[in-house]
Coordinates of C-alpha atoms in Angstrom, one line a residue:
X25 CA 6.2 -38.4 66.6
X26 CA 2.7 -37.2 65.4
X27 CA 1.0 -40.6 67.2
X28 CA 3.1 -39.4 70.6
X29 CA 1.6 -35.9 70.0
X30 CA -2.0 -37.1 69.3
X31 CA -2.1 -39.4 72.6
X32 CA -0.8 -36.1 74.8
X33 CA -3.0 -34.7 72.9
X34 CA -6.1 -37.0 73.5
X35 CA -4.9 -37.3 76.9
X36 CA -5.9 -33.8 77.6
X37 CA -8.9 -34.0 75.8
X38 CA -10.1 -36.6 77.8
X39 CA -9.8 -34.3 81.2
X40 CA -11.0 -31.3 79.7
X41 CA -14.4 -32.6 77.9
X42 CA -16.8 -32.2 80.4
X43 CA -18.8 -36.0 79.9
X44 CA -23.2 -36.1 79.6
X45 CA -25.4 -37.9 77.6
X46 CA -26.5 -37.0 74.3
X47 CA -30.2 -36.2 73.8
X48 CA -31.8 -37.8 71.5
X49 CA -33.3 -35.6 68.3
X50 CA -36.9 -35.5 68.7
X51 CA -38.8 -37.5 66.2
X52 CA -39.8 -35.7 63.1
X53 CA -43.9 -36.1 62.4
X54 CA -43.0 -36.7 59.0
X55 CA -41.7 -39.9 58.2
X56 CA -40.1 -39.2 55.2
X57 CA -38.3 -36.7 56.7
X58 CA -36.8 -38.2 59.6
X59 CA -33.4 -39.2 59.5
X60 CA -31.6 -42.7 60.4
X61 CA -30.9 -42.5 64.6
X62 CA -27.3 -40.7 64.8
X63 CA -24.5 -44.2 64.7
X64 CA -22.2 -43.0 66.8
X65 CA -24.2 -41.0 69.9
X66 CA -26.9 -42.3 71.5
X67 CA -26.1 -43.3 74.5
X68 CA -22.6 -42.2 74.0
X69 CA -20.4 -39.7 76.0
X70 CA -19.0 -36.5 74.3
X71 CA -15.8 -37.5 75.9
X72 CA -15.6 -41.5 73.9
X73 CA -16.8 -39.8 70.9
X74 CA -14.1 -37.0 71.1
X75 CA -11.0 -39.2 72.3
X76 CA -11.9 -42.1 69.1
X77 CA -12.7 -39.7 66.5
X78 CA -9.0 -37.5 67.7
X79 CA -7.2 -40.7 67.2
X80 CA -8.8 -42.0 64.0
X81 CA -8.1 -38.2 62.5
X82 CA -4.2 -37.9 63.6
X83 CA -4.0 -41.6 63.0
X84 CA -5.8 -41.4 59.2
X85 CA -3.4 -38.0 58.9
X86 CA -0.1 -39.6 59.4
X87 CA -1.0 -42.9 57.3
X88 CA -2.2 -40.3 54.6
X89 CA 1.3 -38.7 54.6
X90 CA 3.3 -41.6 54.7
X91 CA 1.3 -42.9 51.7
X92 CA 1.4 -39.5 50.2
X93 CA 5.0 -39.1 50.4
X94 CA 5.5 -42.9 49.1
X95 CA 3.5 -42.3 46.1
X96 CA 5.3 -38.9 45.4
X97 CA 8.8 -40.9 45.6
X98 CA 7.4 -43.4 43.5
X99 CA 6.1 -41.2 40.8
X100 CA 9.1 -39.1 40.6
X101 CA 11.1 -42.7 39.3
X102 CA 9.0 -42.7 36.6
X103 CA 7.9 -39.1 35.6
X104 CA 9.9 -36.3 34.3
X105 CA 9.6 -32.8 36.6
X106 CA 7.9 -30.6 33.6
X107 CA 5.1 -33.2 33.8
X108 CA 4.7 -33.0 37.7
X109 CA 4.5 -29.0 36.4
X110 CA 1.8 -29.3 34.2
X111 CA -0.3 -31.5 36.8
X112 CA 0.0 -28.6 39.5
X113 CA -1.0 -26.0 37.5
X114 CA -4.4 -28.5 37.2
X115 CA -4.4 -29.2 40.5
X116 CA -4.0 -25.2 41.4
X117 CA -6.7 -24.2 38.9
X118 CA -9.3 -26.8 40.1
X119 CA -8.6 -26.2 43.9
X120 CA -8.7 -21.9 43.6
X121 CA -12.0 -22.8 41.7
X122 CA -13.5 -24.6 44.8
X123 CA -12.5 -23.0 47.1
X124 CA -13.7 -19.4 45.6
X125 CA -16.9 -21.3 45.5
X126 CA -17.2 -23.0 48.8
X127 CA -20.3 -22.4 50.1
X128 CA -19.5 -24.2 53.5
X129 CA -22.2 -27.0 53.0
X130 CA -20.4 -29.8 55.4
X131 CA -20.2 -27.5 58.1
X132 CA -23.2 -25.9 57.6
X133 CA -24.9 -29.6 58.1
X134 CA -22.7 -29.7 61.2
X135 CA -23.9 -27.1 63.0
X136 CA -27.4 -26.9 62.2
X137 CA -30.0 -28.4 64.2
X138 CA -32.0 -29.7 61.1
X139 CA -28.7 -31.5 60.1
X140 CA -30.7 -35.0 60.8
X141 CA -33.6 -34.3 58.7
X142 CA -33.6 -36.4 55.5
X143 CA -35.0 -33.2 53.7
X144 CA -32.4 -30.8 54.9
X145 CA -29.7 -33.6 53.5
X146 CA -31.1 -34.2 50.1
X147 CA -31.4 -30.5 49.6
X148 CA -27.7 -30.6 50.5
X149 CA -27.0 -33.2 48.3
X150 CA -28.5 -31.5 45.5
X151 CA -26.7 -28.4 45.8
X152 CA -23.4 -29.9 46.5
X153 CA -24.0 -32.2 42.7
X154 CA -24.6 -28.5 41.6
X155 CA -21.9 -27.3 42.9
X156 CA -19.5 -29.9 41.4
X157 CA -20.5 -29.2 37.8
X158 CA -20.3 -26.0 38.1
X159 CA -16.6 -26.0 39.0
X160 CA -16.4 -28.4 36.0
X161 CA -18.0 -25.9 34.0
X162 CA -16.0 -22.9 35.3
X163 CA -12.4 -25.5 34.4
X164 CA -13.3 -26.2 31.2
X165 CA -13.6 -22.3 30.6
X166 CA -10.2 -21.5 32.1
X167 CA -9.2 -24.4 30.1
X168 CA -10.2 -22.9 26.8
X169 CA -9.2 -19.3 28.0
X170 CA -5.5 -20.7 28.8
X171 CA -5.3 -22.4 25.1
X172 CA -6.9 -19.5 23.6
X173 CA -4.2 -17.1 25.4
X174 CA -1.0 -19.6 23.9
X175 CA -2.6 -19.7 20.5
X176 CA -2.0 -15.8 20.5
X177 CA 1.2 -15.7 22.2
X178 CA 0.5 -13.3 25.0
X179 CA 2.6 -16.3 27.1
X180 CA 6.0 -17.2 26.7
X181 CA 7.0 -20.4 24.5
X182 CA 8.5 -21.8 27.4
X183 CA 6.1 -21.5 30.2
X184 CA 3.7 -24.4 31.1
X185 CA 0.8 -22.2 30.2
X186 CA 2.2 -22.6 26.7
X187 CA 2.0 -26.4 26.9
X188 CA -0.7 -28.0 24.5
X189 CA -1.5 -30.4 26.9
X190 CA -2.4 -27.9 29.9
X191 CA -6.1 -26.9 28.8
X192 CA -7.1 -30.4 28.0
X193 CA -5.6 -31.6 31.8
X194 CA -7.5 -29.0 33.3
X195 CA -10.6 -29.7 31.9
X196 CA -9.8 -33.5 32.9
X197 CA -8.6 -32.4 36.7
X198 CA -12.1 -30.4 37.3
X199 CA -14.1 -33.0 36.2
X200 CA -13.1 -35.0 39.4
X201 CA -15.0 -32.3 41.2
X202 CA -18.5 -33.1 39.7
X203 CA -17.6 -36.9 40.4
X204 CA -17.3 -36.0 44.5
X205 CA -20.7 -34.2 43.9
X206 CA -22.4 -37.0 44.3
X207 CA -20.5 -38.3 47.6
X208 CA -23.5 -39.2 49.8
X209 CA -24.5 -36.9 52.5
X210 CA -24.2 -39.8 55.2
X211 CA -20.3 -38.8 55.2
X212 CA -21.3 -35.5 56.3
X213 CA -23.4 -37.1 59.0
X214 CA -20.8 -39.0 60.1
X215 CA -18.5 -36.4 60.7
X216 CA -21.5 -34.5 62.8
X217 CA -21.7 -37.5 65.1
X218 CA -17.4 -37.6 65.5
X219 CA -17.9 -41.0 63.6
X220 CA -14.8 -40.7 62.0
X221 CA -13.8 -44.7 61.5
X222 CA -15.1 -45.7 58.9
X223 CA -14.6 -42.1 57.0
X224 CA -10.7 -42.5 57.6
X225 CA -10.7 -45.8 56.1
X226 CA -12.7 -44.8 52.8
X227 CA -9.6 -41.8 52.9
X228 CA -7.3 -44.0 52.9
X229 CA -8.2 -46.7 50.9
X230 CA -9.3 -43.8 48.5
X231 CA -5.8 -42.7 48.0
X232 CA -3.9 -46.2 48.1
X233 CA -6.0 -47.4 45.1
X234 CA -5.2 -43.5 43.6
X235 CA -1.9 -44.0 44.1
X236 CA -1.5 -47.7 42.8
X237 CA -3.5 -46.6 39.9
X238 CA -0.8 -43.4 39.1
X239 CA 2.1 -45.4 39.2
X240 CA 0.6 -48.0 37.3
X241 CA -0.7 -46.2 34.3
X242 CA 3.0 -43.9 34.7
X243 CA 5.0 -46.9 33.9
X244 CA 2.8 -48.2 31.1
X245 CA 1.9 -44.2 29.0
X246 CA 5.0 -42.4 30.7
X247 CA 2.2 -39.5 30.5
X248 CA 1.0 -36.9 33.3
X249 CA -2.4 -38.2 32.3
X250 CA -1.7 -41.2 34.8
X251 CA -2.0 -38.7 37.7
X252 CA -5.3 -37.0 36.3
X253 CA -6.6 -40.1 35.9
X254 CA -5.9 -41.4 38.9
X255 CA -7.4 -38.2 40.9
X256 CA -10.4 -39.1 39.0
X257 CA -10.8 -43.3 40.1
X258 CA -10.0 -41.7 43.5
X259 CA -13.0 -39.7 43.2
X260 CA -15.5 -42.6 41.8
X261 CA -14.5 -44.3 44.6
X262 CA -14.5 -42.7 47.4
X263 CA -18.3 -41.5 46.3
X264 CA -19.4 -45.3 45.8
X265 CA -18.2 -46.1 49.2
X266 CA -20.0 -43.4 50.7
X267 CA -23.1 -44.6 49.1
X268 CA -22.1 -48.7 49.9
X269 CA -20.4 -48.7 53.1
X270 CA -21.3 -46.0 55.1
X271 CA -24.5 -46.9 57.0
X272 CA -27.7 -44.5 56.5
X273 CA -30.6 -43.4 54.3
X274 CA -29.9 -43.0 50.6
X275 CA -30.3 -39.6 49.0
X276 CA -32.4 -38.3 46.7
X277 CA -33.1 -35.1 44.5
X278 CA -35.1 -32.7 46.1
X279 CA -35.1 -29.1 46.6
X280 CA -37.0 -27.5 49.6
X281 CA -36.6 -23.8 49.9
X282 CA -36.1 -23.4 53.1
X283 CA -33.8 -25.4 53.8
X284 CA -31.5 -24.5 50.4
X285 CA -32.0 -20.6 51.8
X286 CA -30.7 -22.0 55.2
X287 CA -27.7 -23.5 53.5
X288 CA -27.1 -20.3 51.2
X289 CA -27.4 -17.5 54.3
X290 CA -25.2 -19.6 56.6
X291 CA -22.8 -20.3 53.2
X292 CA -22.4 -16.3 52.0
X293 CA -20.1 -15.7 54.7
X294 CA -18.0 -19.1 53.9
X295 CA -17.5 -18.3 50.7
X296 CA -16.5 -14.6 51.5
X297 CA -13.9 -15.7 53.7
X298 CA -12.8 -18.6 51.3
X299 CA -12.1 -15.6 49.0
X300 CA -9.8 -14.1 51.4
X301 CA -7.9 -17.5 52.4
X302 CA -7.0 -18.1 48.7
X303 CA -4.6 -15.2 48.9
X304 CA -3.6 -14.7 52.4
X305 CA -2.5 -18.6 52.2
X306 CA -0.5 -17.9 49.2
X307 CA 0.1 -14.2 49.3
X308 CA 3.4 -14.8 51.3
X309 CA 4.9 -16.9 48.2
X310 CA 3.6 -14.9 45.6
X311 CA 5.2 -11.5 47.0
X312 CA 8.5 -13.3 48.1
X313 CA 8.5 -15.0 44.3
X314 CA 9.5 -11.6 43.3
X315 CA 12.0 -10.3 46.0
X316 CA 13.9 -14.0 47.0
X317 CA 16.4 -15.6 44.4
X318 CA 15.3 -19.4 43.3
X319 CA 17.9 -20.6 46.2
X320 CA 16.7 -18.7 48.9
X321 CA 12.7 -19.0 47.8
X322 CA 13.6 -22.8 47.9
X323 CA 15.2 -22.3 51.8
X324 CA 11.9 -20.5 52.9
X325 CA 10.0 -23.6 51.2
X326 CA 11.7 -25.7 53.1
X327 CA 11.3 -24.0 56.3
X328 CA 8.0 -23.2 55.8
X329 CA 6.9 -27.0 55.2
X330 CA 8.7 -28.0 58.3
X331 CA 6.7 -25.1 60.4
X332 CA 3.6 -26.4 58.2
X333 CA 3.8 -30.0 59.5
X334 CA 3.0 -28.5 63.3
X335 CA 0.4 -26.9 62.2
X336 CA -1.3 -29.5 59.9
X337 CA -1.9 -31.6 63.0
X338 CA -3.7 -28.9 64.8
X339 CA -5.3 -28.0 61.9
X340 CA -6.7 -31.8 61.0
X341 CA -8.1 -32.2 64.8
X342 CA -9.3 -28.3 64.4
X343 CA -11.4 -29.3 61.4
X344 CA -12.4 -33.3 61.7
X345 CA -12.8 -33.1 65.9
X346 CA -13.6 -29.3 66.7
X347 CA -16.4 -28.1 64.5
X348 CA -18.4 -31.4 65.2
X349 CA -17.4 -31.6 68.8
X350 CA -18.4 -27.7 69.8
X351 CA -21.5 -27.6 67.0
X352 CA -22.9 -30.3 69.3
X353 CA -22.4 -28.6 72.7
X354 CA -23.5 -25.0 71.3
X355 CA -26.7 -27.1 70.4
X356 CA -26.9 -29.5 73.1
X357 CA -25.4 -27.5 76.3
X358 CA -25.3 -24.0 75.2
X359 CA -24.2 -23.4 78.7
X360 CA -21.1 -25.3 78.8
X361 CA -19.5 -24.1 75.5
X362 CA -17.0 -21.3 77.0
X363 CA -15.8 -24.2 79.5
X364 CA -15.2 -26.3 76.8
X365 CA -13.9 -24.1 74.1
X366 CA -10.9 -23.1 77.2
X367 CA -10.5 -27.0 77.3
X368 CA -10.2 -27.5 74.1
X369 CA -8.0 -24.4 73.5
X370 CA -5.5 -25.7 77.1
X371 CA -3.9 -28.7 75.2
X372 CA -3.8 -27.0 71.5
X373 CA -2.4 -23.7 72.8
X374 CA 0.2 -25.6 75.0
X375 CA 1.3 -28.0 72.0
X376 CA 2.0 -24.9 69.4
X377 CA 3.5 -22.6 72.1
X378 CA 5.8 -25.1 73.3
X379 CA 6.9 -26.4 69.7
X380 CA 7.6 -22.1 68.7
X381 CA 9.8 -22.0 71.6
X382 CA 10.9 -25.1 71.0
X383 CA 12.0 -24.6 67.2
X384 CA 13.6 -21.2 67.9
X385 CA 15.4 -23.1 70.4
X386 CA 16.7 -25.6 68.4
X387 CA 15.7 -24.5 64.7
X388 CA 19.2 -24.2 63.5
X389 CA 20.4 -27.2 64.7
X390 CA 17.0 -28.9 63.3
X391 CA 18.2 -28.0 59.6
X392 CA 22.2 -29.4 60.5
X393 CA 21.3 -32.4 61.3
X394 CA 18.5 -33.5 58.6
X395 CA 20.0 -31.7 55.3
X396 CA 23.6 -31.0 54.7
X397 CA 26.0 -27.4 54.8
X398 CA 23.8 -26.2 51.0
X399 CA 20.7 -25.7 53.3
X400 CA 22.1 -24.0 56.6
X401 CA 20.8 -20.8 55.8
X402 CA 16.9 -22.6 56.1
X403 CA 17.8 -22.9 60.0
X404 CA 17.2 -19.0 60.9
X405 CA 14.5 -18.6 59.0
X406 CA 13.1 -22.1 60.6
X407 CA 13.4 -19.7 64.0
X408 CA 11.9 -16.8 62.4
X409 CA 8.6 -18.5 61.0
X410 CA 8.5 -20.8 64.4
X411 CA 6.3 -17.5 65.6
X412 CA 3.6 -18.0 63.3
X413 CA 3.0 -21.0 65.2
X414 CA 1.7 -18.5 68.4
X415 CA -0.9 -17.2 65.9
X416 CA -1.7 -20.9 64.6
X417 CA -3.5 -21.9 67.7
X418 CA -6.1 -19.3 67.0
X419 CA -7.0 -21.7 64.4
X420 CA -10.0 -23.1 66.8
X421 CA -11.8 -20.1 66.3
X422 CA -13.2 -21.2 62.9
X423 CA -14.7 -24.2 64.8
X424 CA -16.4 -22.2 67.3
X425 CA -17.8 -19.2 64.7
X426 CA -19.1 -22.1 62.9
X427 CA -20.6 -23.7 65.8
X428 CA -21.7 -20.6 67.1
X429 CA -23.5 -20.1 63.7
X430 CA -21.7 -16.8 63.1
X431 CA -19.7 -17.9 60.0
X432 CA -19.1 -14.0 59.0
X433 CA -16.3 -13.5 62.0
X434 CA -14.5 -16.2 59.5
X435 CA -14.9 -14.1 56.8
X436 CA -14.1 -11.0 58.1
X437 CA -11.3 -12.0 60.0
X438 CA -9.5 -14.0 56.5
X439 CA -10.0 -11.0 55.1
X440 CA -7.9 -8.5 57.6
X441 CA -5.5 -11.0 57.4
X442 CA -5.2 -10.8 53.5
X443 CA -5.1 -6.9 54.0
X444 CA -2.2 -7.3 56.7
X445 CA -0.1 -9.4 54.6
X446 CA -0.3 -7.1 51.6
X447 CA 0.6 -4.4 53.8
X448 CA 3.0 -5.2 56.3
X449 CA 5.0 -7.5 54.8
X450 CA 6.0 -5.5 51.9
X451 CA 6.2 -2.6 54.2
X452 CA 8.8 -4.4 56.5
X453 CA 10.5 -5.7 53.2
X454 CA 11.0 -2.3 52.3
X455 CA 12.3 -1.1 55.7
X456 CA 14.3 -4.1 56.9
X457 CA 14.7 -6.6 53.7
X458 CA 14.2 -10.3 53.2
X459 CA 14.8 -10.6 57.3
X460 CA 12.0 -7.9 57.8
X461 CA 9.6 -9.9 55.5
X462 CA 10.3 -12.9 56.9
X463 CA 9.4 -11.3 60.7
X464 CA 6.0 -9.8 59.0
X465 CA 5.1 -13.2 57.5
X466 CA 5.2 -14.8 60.8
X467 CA 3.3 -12.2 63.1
X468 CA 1.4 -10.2 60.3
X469 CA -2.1 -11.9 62.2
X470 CA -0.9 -10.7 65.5
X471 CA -3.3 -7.4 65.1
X472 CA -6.6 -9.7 64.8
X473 CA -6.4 -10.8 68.4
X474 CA -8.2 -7.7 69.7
X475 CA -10.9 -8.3 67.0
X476 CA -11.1 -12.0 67.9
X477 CA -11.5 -11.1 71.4
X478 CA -14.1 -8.6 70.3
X479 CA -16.0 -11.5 68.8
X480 CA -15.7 -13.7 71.6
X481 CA -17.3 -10.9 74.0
X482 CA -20.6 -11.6 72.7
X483 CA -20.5 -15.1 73.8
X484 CA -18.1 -14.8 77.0
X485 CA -15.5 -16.6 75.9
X486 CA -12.7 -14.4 76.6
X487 CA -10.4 -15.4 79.7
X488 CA -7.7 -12.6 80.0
X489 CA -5.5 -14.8 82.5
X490 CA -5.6 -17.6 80.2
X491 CA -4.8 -16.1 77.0
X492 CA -1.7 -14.1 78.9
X493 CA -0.9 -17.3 81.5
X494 CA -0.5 -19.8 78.2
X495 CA 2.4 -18.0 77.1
X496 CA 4.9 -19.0 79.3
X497 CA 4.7 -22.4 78.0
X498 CA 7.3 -20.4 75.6
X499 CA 10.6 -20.1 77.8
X500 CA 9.9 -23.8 78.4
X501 CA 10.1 -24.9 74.8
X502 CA 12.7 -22.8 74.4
X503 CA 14.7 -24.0 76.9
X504 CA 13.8 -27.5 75.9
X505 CA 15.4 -26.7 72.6
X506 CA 18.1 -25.0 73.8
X507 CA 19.2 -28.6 75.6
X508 CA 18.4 -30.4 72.7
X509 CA 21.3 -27.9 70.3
X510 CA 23.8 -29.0 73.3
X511 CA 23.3 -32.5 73.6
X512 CA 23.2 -32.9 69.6
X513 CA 26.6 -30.6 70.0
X514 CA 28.4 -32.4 71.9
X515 CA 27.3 -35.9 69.9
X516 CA 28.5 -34.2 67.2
X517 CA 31.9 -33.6 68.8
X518 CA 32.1 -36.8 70.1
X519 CA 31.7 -38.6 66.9
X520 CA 34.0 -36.1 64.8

């Protein structure tokens, strides 16, 4: 399904990217400084570059789930649950750490038109090895706060925090963070030029060997330290293979000024709106883990993932195709990049409006056929949340502030959103119940579409007819999914 979706998908693509040839980056007077030719676009249409690196993306992203679910079936055989517990919390610690400290340093080599220079790299380089040991340094604090806080019992006996083992696993988990740090910066480069091969591969072989490795050391110590170890050969790995196989200059230490207060200015606003997504992308769990029994929090899991699938594909092109794809026209052909954002919105908009009519259409009988009578209830929420997915194709808009080198409209928009969900959706719960928080959750970003289209006024990108027009892709979807409940009806009937 999501290889039929990315060739519609690329399909599109391919009639909405306008093609020219890509300039060349003039040659720096400084030898030193001048970076390797770009491997993927000289010579090379927008178009080519767009269509292969869209297919290597959705193609890397549905070998990487299909591995990841695999591995999680695998590891469940031979580890008990508290354990997969215990590695979460890691996982959770290391991951709000990062993020609270992103600075935006791949996308701010994207977009910037120094992003070839062999200086400007290094000094990325530099900072992101920085970087890495200082989330290492910031785990093995929590690590020793946590262990600190269950020696004096201010946690209960039986909650993981209690476990021994936690502190000493989240130290472990972070260290795989300073390991990346020294991923070369000729991955980043490649994802500027949409080469996007070779970087899948390394991705996936990455988390094959992880995932061997997991199970393997699983079955032989029975200990969740087979899953923090295997994080950490992930890491080594995939940071010797972007020093071994990916073609381009080697990096080195160095710190220019400029280009490190480049990197900081463009990162302030990043990291301000990476702030904001840490809550408002769990804020909807954390308020419902207090108002939802376990059995119904588990339905809206369910539901939630399904919706979350739809959106992961738009969100892996978003991210791997977008950024690179409009940073290069809002350098190259300032000119054309409200032409193309509208092409690259058409087929994006059209795939999540038509799957939200689609799963209201059809939500219900989604949930009947692939889980039995326990999980009906999941089906009406399915049709609830399948609105978010008319607010999920906004998600472009981080690609263009970024290319647009106004990364603040990401920060300032992630942070309304966090202030809507801790507003309206406990308002709503409070007027209308669990069905009124489930209705907020799904269209609690509805009120940022006036600002968005106050941010896009500044570089014309607003098209009125097209943002209304788009919409009735809905009744389509709907209707689609309306035929799909009969047909699977009267199968039903016909077998029974």
């Amino acid at each position: 399904m999501t290889l039929a979706i990315t060739a519609r998908l690329a399909r599109a693509l391919e009639q909405a990217i306008p093609i020219y040839r890509v300039r060349r980056q003039p040659e720096s007077s400084d030898a030193e400084d001048a970076a390797a030719p770009p491997p993927t676009t000289n010579g090379v249409g927008i178009r080519k570059l767009v269509l292969t690196a869209a297919s290597w993306s959705m193609g890397g992203y549905a070998a990487g789930q299909v591995l990841r679910i695999a591995g999680n079936l695998l590891l469940t055989r031979v580890l008990a649950p508290d354990l997969f517990g215990l590695a979460a919390v890691a996982t959770m610690v290391s991951v709000l750490v990062a993020l609270l400290s992103d600075i935006g340093l791949h996308q701010a080599v994207i977009r910037s038109p120094k992003g070839e220079l062999q200086r400007f790299l290094d000094t990325a380089w530099t900072i992101q090895i920085v970087r890495g040991f200082l989330i290492w340094f910031v785990s093995i604090l929590i690590g020793f706060g946590i262990g600190y806080i269950a020696s004096r019992g201010w946690v209960a006996a039986h909650s993981v925090y209690a476990n021994p083992q936690l502190p000493l696993i989240i130290i472990g988990s972070g260290l795989g963070f300073a390991i990346s740090g020294f991923q070369s910066t000729n991955y980043i480069s490649h994802q500027r030029n949409l080469g996007l091969s070779r970087l899948t591969k390394i991705e996936l072989i990455c988390q094959a060997v992880g995932i061997v490795t997991a199970v393997v050391l699983a079955w032989l110590t029975q200990s969740v330290w087979a899953v923090v170890i295997s994080s950490l050969v992930s890491s080594l790995l995939g940071a010797i293979l972007s020093h071994t196989w990916i073609p381009g200059p080697r990096n080195s230490f160095r710190m220019n000024r400029e280009d490190a207060r480049e990197i900081f200015l463009f990162g302030r606003w990043i990291m301000f709106s990476s702030f904001f997504t840490v809550f408002s992308a769990n804020g909807d769990r954390i308020l419902l883990g207090n108002w939802a029994s376990s059995t119904t929090f588990g339905l809206y899991g369910l539901a939630l993932n399904l919706v979350g699938m739809i959106e992961g594909i738009g969100g892996r092109l978003y991210g791997a195709v977008g950024t690179p794809t409009l940073s290069k026209i809002a350098r190259e052909r300032p000119e054309r990049l409200r032409s193309a954002y509208l092409r690259l919105r058409a087929p994006f908009d059209i795939f999540y409006i038509g799957c939200a009519g689609l799963l209201f259409g059809c939500g219900q009988t989604i949930i009947d056929i692939l889980y039995d009578h326990r999980y009906a209830a999941a089906g009406s929420m399915l049709q609830i949340l399948s609105f978010s997915l008319l607010m999920a194709r906004f998600g472009i808009m981080t690609s263009v502030y970024i290319a647009v080198g106004e990364p603040r409209n990401v920060g300032i928009l992630n942070c309304v959103k966090a202030g809507l969900l801790f507003t309206v959706v406990p308002l709503c719960y409070w007027l209308f119940d669990f069905q009124g928080a489930l209705w907020a959750i799904a269209l609690y970003t509805l009120p940022t579409v006036p600002l968005i289209l106050f941010f896009n006024m500044r570089h014309k990108l607003n098209n009125l007819m097209f943002e209304i027009g788009v919409l009735l892709v809905w009744p389509v979807g709907y209707a689609a999914g309306l035929m799909i409940s009969k047909v699977a009806g009267h199968l039903f009937a016909a077998v029974m």
